[in-house]
């Protein structure tokens, strides 16, 4: 199985979570590429069996969406049914609350494009609420949770 993780980040915490997830995937003996979402093109999906979207929580603590608009636009631009035979996942980080909403919304967006096997991944505390101040990094305990998710994702 070969997995693509696309990530969106302003202050680097989602990349920390992405790298830990990728490490878990590699440790399980599976292949993975990570890609900043602005470099993603839907045509790339044909090279992969599975797809994980990593996004910080934006307004998930105060709305029922929580996904940065840029990420939403990219996922909405995927061709219809393009994910129908792909295992999919979502991970997030948040400063205090709402990341679970982000992970759920990522799933809704992927399911709209035909995903039938969406796996909700971890959410960890990092950063500063409603701000692009860097704030605290993802803790080593939480990095371990992403790693475990990555390994289980490819089982
Ligand atoms: C526009 C915006 C909205 C945010 N909304 C929330 C929120 O609803 N709940 C929360 O806990 N953190 C919120 N945050 C904080 C980020 O989720 C947090 O800082 C995260 O670690 C940033 O990830 P990044 O370093 O990958 O950009 C928000 C940040 C921004 C910039």
PDB file of C-alpha atoms and ligand atoms in Angstrom:
ATOM      1  CA  UNK A   1       0.000   0.000   0.000  1.00  0.00           C
ATOM      2  CA  UNK A   2       1.285   3.472  -0.866  1.00  0.00           C
ATOM      3  CA  UNK A   3      -0.108   6.462   1.009  1.00  0.00           C
ATOM      4  CA  UNK A   4      -0.153  10.164   0.188  1.00  0.00           C
ATOM      5  CA  UNK A   5      -0.519  12.621   3.069  1.00  0.00           C
ATOM      6  CA  UNK A   6      -1.357  16.183   2.064  1.00  0.00           C
ATOM      7  CA  UNK A   7      -1.046  18.820   4.744  1.00  0.00           C
ATOM      8  CA  UNK A   8      -1.912  22.456   5.246  1.00  0.00           C
ATOM      9  CA  UNK A   9      -0.078  24.478   7.876  1.00  0.00           C
ATOM     10  CA  UNK A  10       0.611  28.049   8.884  1.00  0.00           C
ATOM     11  CA  UNK A  11       2.899  27.557  11.862  1.00  0.00           C
ATOM     12  CA  UNK A  12       4.178  24.016  11.372  1.00  0.00           C
ATOM     13  CA  UNK A  13       2.200  21.962  13.881  1.00  0.00           C
ATOM     14  CA  UNK A  14       0.193  20.076  11.278  1.00  0.00           C
ATOM     15  CA  UNK A  15       3.490  19.200   9.624  1.00  0.00           C
ATOM     16  CA  UNK A  16       4.752  17.815  12.974  1.00  0.00           C
ATOM     17  CA  UNK A  17       1.625  15.625  13.122  1.00  0.00           C
ATOM     18  CA  UNK A  18       2.028  14.663   9.467  1.00  0.00           C
ATOM     19  CA  UNK A  19       5.645  13.591   9.893  1.00  0.00           C
ATOM     20  CA  UNK A  20       4.774  11.478  12.948  1.00  0.00           C
ATOM     21  CA  UNK A  21       1.939   9.793  11.037  1.00  0.00           C
ATOM     22  CA  UNK A  22       4.287   9.150   8.109  1.00  0.00           C
ATOM     23  CA  UNK A  23       6.840   7.627  10.476  1.00  0.00           C
ATOM     24  CA  UNK A  24       4.205   5.231  11.779  1.00  0.00           C
ATOM     25  CA  UNK A  25       3.343   4.223   8.234  1.00  0.00           C
ATOM     26  CA  UNK A  26       7.010   3.625   7.379  1.00  0.00           C
ATOM     27  CA  UNK A  27       7.629   1.722  10.620  1.00  0.00           C
ATOM     28  CA  UNK A  28       4.806  -0.597   9.582  1.00  0.00           C
ATOM     29  CA  UNK A  29       6.718  -1.321   6.376  1.00  0.00           C
ATOM     30  CA  UNK A  30       4.499   0.700   4.059  1.00  0.00           C
ATOM     31  CA  UNK A  31       5.353   3.492   1.625  1.00  0.00           C
ATOM     32  CA  UNK A  32       4.307   7.109   2.185  1.00  0.00           C
ATOM     33  CA  UNK A  33       4.826  10.519   0.596  1.00  0.00           C
ATOM     34  CA  UNK A  34       3.974  13.829   2.222  1.00  0.00           C
ATOM     35  CA  UNK A  35       3.039  16.884   0.209  1.00  0.00           C
ATOM     36  CA  UNK A  36       2.166  20.463   1.087  1.00  0.00           C
ATOM     37  CA  UNK A  37      -1.397  20.904  -0.163  1.00  0.00           C
ATOM     38  CA  UNK A  38      -0.623  23.847  -2.473  1.00  0.00           C
ATOM     39  CA  UNK A  39       1.524  21.453  -4.530  1.00  0.00           C
ATOM     40  CA  UNK A  40      -1.209  18.812  -4.741  1.00  0.00           C
ATOM     41  CA  UNK A  41      -2.956  17.981  -7.993  1.00  0.00           C
ATOM     42  CA  UNK A  42      -5.822  15.461  -8.192  1.00  0.00           C
ATOM     43  CA  UNK A  43      -3.978  13.543 -10.948  1.00  0.00           C
ATOM     44  CA  UNK A  44      -1.396  12.488  -8.332  1.00  0.00           C
ATOM     45  CA  UNK A  45      -3.962  10.229  -6.647  1.00  0.00           C
ATOM     46  CA  UNK A  46      -3.571   7.582  -9.341  1.00  0.00           C
ATOM     47  CA  UNK A  47      -0.107   6.818  -7.890  1.00  0.00           C
ATOM     48  CA  UNK A  48      -1.511   5.944  -4.440  1.00  0.00           C
ATOM     49  CA  UNK A  49      -3.748   3.417  -2.699  1.00  0.00           C
ATOM     50  CA  UNK A  50      -4.566   5.576   0.272  1.00  0.00           C
ATOM     51  CA  UNK A  51      -4.930   9.241   1.099  1.00  0.00           C
ATOM     52  CA  UNK A  52      -4.684  11.180   4.370  1.00  0.00           C
ATOM     53  CA  UNK A  53      -5.578  14.844   4.781  1.00  0.00           C
ATOM     54  CA  UNK A  54      -3.920  16.797   7.607  1.00  0.00           C
ATOM     55  CA  UNK A  55      -5.327  20.190   8.525  1.00  0.00           C
ATOM     56  CA  UNK A  56      -5.249  22.477  11.561  1.00  0.00           C
ATOM     57  CA  UNK A  57      -8.539  23.288  13.257  1.00  0.00           C
ATOM     58  CA  UNK A  58      -9.779  26.653  12.082  1.00  0.00           C
ATOM     59  CA  UNK A  59     -12.950  27.768  13.838  1.00  0.00           C
ATOM     60  CA  UNK A  60     -13.875  24.199  14.736  1.00  0.00           C
ATOM     61  CA  UNK A  61     -14.358  25.330  18.319  1.00  0.00           C
ATOM     62  CA  UNK A  62     -17.101  27.748  17.269  1.00  0.00           C
ATOM     63  CA  UNK A  63     -18.581  26.277  14.060  1.00  0.00           C
ATOM     64  CA  UNK A  64     -19.540  22.812  12.808  1.00  0.00           C
ATOM     65  CA  UNK A  65     -16.929  22.933  10.005  1.00  0.00           C
ATOM     66  CA  UNK A  66     -13.386  23.586  11.283  1.00  0.00           C
ATOM     67  CA  UNK A  67     -11.503  23.054   8.012  1.00  0.00           C
ATOM     68  CA  UNK A  68      -9.448  25.917   6.507  1.00  0.00           C
ATOM     69  CA  UNK A  69     -11.174  27.179   3.351  1.00  0.00           C
ATOM     70  CA  UNK A  70      -8.164  26.429   1.171  1.00  0.00           C
ATOM     71  CA  UNK A  71      -8.322  22.756   2.177  1.00  0.00           C
ATOM     72  CA  UNK A  72     -12.078  22.641   1.593  1.00  0.00           C
ATOM     73  CA  UNK A  73     -11.633  24.087  -1.896  1.00  0.00           C
ATOM     74  CA  UNK A  74      -8.974  21.513  -2.808  1.00  0.00           C
ATOM     75  CA  UNK A  75     -11.089  18.600  -1.576  1.00  0.00           C
ATOM     76  CA  UNK A  76     -14.206  19.945  -3.311  1.00  0.00           C
ATOM     77  CA  UNK A  77     -12.223  20.169  -6.558  1.00  0.00           C
ATOM     78  CA  UNK A  78     -11.456  16.431  -6.580  1.00  0.00           C
ATOM     79  CA  UNK A  79     -13.215  14.600  -9.417  1.00  0.00           C
ATOM     80  CA  UNK A  80     -16.413  12.760  -8.513  1.00  0.00           C
ATOM     81  CA  UNK A  81     -15.788   9.210  -7.201  1.00  0.00           C
ATOM     82  CA  UNK A  82     -12.018   9.762  -7.332  1.00  0.00           C
ATOM     83  CA  UNK A  83     -11.645   8.250  -3.837  1.00  0.00           C
ATOM     84  CA  UNK A  84     -14.004   5.313  -4.234  1.00  0.00           C
ATOM     85  CA  UNK A  85     -11.317   2.631  -4.014  1.00  0.00           C
ATOM     86  CA  UNK A  86      -8.932   4.451  -1.669  1.00  0.00           C
ATOM     87  CA  UNK A  87      -8.510   4.075   2.061  1.00  0.00           C
ATOM     88  CA  UNK A  88      -8.778   7.597   3.508  1.00  0.00           C
ATOM     89  CA  UNK A  89      -7.926   9.320   6.757  1.00  0.00           C
ATOM     90  CA  UNK A  90      -7.844  12.687   8.469  1.00  0.00           C
ATOM     91  CA  UNK A  91      -5.759  14.206  11.261  1.00  0.00           C
ATOM     92  CA  UNK A  92      -5.764  17.609  12.923  1.00  0.00           C
ATOM     93  CA  UNK A  93      -4.222  19.826  15.583  1.00  0.00           C
ATOM     94  CA  UNK A  94      -5.960  22.493  17.626  1.00  0.00           C
ATOM     95  CA  UNK A  95      -4.998  25.014  20.296  1.00  0.00           C
ATOM     96  CA  UNK A  96      -7.830  24.127  22.664  1.00  0.00           C
ATOM     97  CA  UNK A  97     -10.943  22.585  21.081  1.00  0.00           C
ATOM     98  CA  UNK A  98     -12.649  21.843  17.775  1.00  0.00           C
ATOM     99  CA  UNK A  99     -10.140  19.549  16.065  1.00  0.00           C
ATOM    100  CA  UNK A 100     -12.555  16.627  16.281  1.00  0.00           C
ATOM    101  CA  UNK A 101     -14.947  18.719  14.179  1.00  0.00           C
ATOM    102  CA  UNK A 102     -12.131  19.297  11.681  1.00  0.00           C
ATOM    103  CA  UNK A 103     -11.431  15.559  11.381  1.00  0.00           C
ATOM    104  CA  UNK A 104     -15.134  14.824  10.953  1.00  0.00           C
ATOM    105  CA  UNK A 105     -15.530  17.507   8.259  1.00  0.00           C
ATOM    106  CA  UNK A 106     -12.491  16.212   6.362  1.00  0.00           C
ATOM    107  CA  UNK A 107     -14.280  12.840   6.338  1.00  0.00           C
ATOM    108  CA  UNK A 108     -17.501  14.411   5.046  1.00  0.00           C
ATOM    109  CA  UNK A 109     -15.581  16.125   2.229  1.00  0.00           C
ATOM    110  CA  UNK A 110     -13.756  12.911   1.274  1.00  0.00           C
ATOM    111  CA  UNK A 111     -16.934  10.843   1.449  1.00  0.00           C
ATOM    112  CA  UNK A 112     -18.502  13.340  -0.995  1.00  0.00           C
ATOM    113  CA  UNK A 113     -15.822  12.200  -3.452  1.00  0.00           C
ATOM    114  CA  UNK A 114     -16.615   8.541  -3.065  1.00  0.00           C
ATOM    115  CA  UNK A 115     -14.534   7.487  -0.048  1.00  0.00           C
ATOM    116  CA  UNK A 116     -16.145   4.563   1.744  1.00  0.00           C
ATOM    117  CA  UNK A 117     -13.325   3.727   4.160  1.00  0.00           C
ATOM    118  CA  UNK A 118     -12.594   6.931   6.080  1.00  0.00           C
ATOM    119  CA  UNK A 119     -10.599   6.619   9.311  1.00  0.00           C
ATOM    120  CA  UNK A 120     -10.652   9.421  11.861  1.00  0.00           C
ATOM    121  CA  UNK A 121      -7.137  10.093  13.151  1.00  0.00           C
ATOM    122  CA  UNK A 122      -5.829  11.882  16.226  1.00  0.00           C
ATOM    123  CA  UNK A 123      -6.173  15.498  17.262  1.00  0.00           C
ATOM    124  CA  UNK A 124      -3.554  17.079  19.525  1.00  0.00           C
ATOM    125  CA  UNK A 125      -3.107  20.363  21.316  1.00  0.00           C
ATOM    126  CA  UNK A 126      -0.629  22.777  19.704  1.00  0.00           C
ATOM    127  CA  UNK A 127      -0.451  26.450  18.802  1.00  0.00           C
ATOM    128  CA  UNK A 128      -2.530  29.404  19.918  1.00  0.00           C
ATOM    129  CA  UNK A 129      -6.342  29.773  19.645  1.00  0.00           C
ATOM    130  CA  UNK A 130      -7.598  31.785  16.637  1.00  0.00           C
ATOM    131  CA  UNK A 131      -4.094  32.971  15.939  1.00  0.00           C
ATOM    132  CA  UNK A 132      -1.081  32.399  13.753  1.00  0.00           C
ATOM    133  CA  UNK A 133       1.253  32.710  16.759  1.00  0.00           C
ATOM    134  CA  UNK A 134       3.308  29.535  16.828  1.00  0.00           C
ATOM    135  CA  UNK A 135       2.653  28.675  20.484  1.00  0.00           C
ATOM    136  CA  UNK A 136       3.407  25.231  21.870  1.00  0.00           C
ATOM    137  CA  UNK A 137       4.443  22.305  19.694  1.00  0.00           C
ATOM    138  CA  UNK A 138       2.779  18.884  19.597  1.00  0.00           C
ATOM    139  CA  UNK A 139       3.976  16.943  22.656  1.00  0.00           C
ATOM    140  CA  UNK A 140       6.054  13.802  22.276  1.00  0.00           C
ATOM    141  CA  UNK A 141       3.160  11.763  23.745  1.00  0.00           C
ATOM    142  CA  UNK A 142       0.830  13.124  21.085  1.00  0.00           C
ATOM    143  CA  UNK A 143       3.394  12.540  18.316  1.00  0.00           C
ATOM    144  CA  UNK A 144       3.346   8.914  19.428  1.00  0.00           C
ATOM    145  CA  UNK A 145      -0.461   8.832  18.972  1.00  0.00           C
ATOM    146  CA  UNK A 146      -0.098  10.015  15.360  1.00  0.00           C
ATOM    147  CA  UNK A 147       2.597   7.401  14.819  1.00  0.00           C
ATOM    148  CA  UNK A 148       0.349   4.639  16.122  1.00  0.00           C
ATOM    149  CA  UNK A 149      -2.482   5.885  13.897  1.00  0.00           C
ATOM    150  CA  UNK A 150      -0.129   5.758  10.888  1.00  0.00           C
ATOM    151  CA  UNK A 151       0.927   2.185  11.609  1.00  0.00           C
ATOM    152  CA  UNK A 152      -2.666   1.009  12.133  1.00  0.00           C
ATOM    153  CA  UNK A 153      -3.892   2.904   9.073  1.00  0.00           C
ATOM    154  CA  UNK A 154      -1.866   0.654   6.775  1.00  0.00           C
ATOM    155  CA  UNK A 155      -2.619  -2.651   8.525  1.00  0.00           C
TER     156      UNK A 155
HETATM  157  C1  LIG B   1      -8.067  31.288  11.603  1.00  0.00           C
HETATM  158  C2  LIG B   1      -7.741  30.358  12.749  1.00  0.00           C
HETATM  159  C3  LIG B   1      -8.777  29.730  13.425  1.00  0.00           C
HETATM  160  C4  LIG B   1      -8.484  28.864  14.497  1.00  0.00           C
HETATM  161  N1  LIG B   1      -9.516  28.235  15.145  1.00  0.00           N
HETATM  162  C5  LIG B   1      -9.253  27.425  16.191  1.00  0.00           C
HETATM  163  C6  LIG B   1     -10.317  26.777  16.916  1.00  0.00           C
HETATM  164  O1  LIG B   1     -11.502  26.880  16.593  1.00  0.00           O
HETATM  165  N2  LIG B   1      -9.998  25.989  17.972  1.00  0.00           N
HETATM  166  C7  LIG B   1      -8.700  25.830  18.382  1.00  0.00           C
HETATM  167  O2  LIG B   1      -8.483  25.127  19.359  1.00  0.00           O
HETATM  168  N3  LIG B   1      -7.676  26.394  17.700  1.00  0.00           N
HETATM  169  C8  LIG B   1      -7.919  27.185  16.633  1.00  0.00           C
HETATM  170  N4  LIG B   1      -6.885  27.785  15.934  1.00  0.00           N
HETATM  171  C9  LIG B   1      -5.497  27.484  16.338  1.00  0.00           C
HETATM  172  C10 LIG B   1      -4.848  26.430  15.450  1.00  0.00           C
HETATM  173  O3  LIG B   1      -5.683  25.295  15.253  1.00  0.00           O
HETATM  174  C11 LIG B   1      -3.548  25.964  16.108  1.00  0.00           C
HETATM  175  O4  LIG B   1      -2.725  27.081  16.367  1.00  0.00           O
HETATM  176  C12 LIG B   1      -2.801  24.950  15.283  1.00  0.00           C
HETATM  177  O5  LIG B   1      -1.779  24.372  16.064  1.00  0.00           O
HETATM  178  C13 LIG B   1      -2.196  25.570  14.035  1.00  0.00           C
HETATM  179  O6  LIG B   1      -1.654  24.558  13.223  1.00  0.00           O
HETATM  180  P1  LIG B   1      -0.505  24.870  12.156  1.00  0.00           P
HETATM  181  O7  LIG B   1       0.742  25.189  12.937  1.00  0.00           O
HETATM  182  O8  LIG B   1      -0.383  23.616  11.380  1.00  0.00           O
HETATM  183  O9  LIG B   1      -0.939  26.030  11.318  1.00  0.00           O
HETATM  184  C14 LIG B   1      -7.133  28.627  14.879  1.00  0.00           C
HETATM  185  C15 LIG B   1      -6.092  29.272  14.176  1.00  0.00           C
HETATM  186  C16 LIG B   1      -6.398  30.135  13.135  1.00  0.00           C
HETATM  187  C17 LIG B   1      -5.264  30.801  12.397  1.00  0.00           C
END
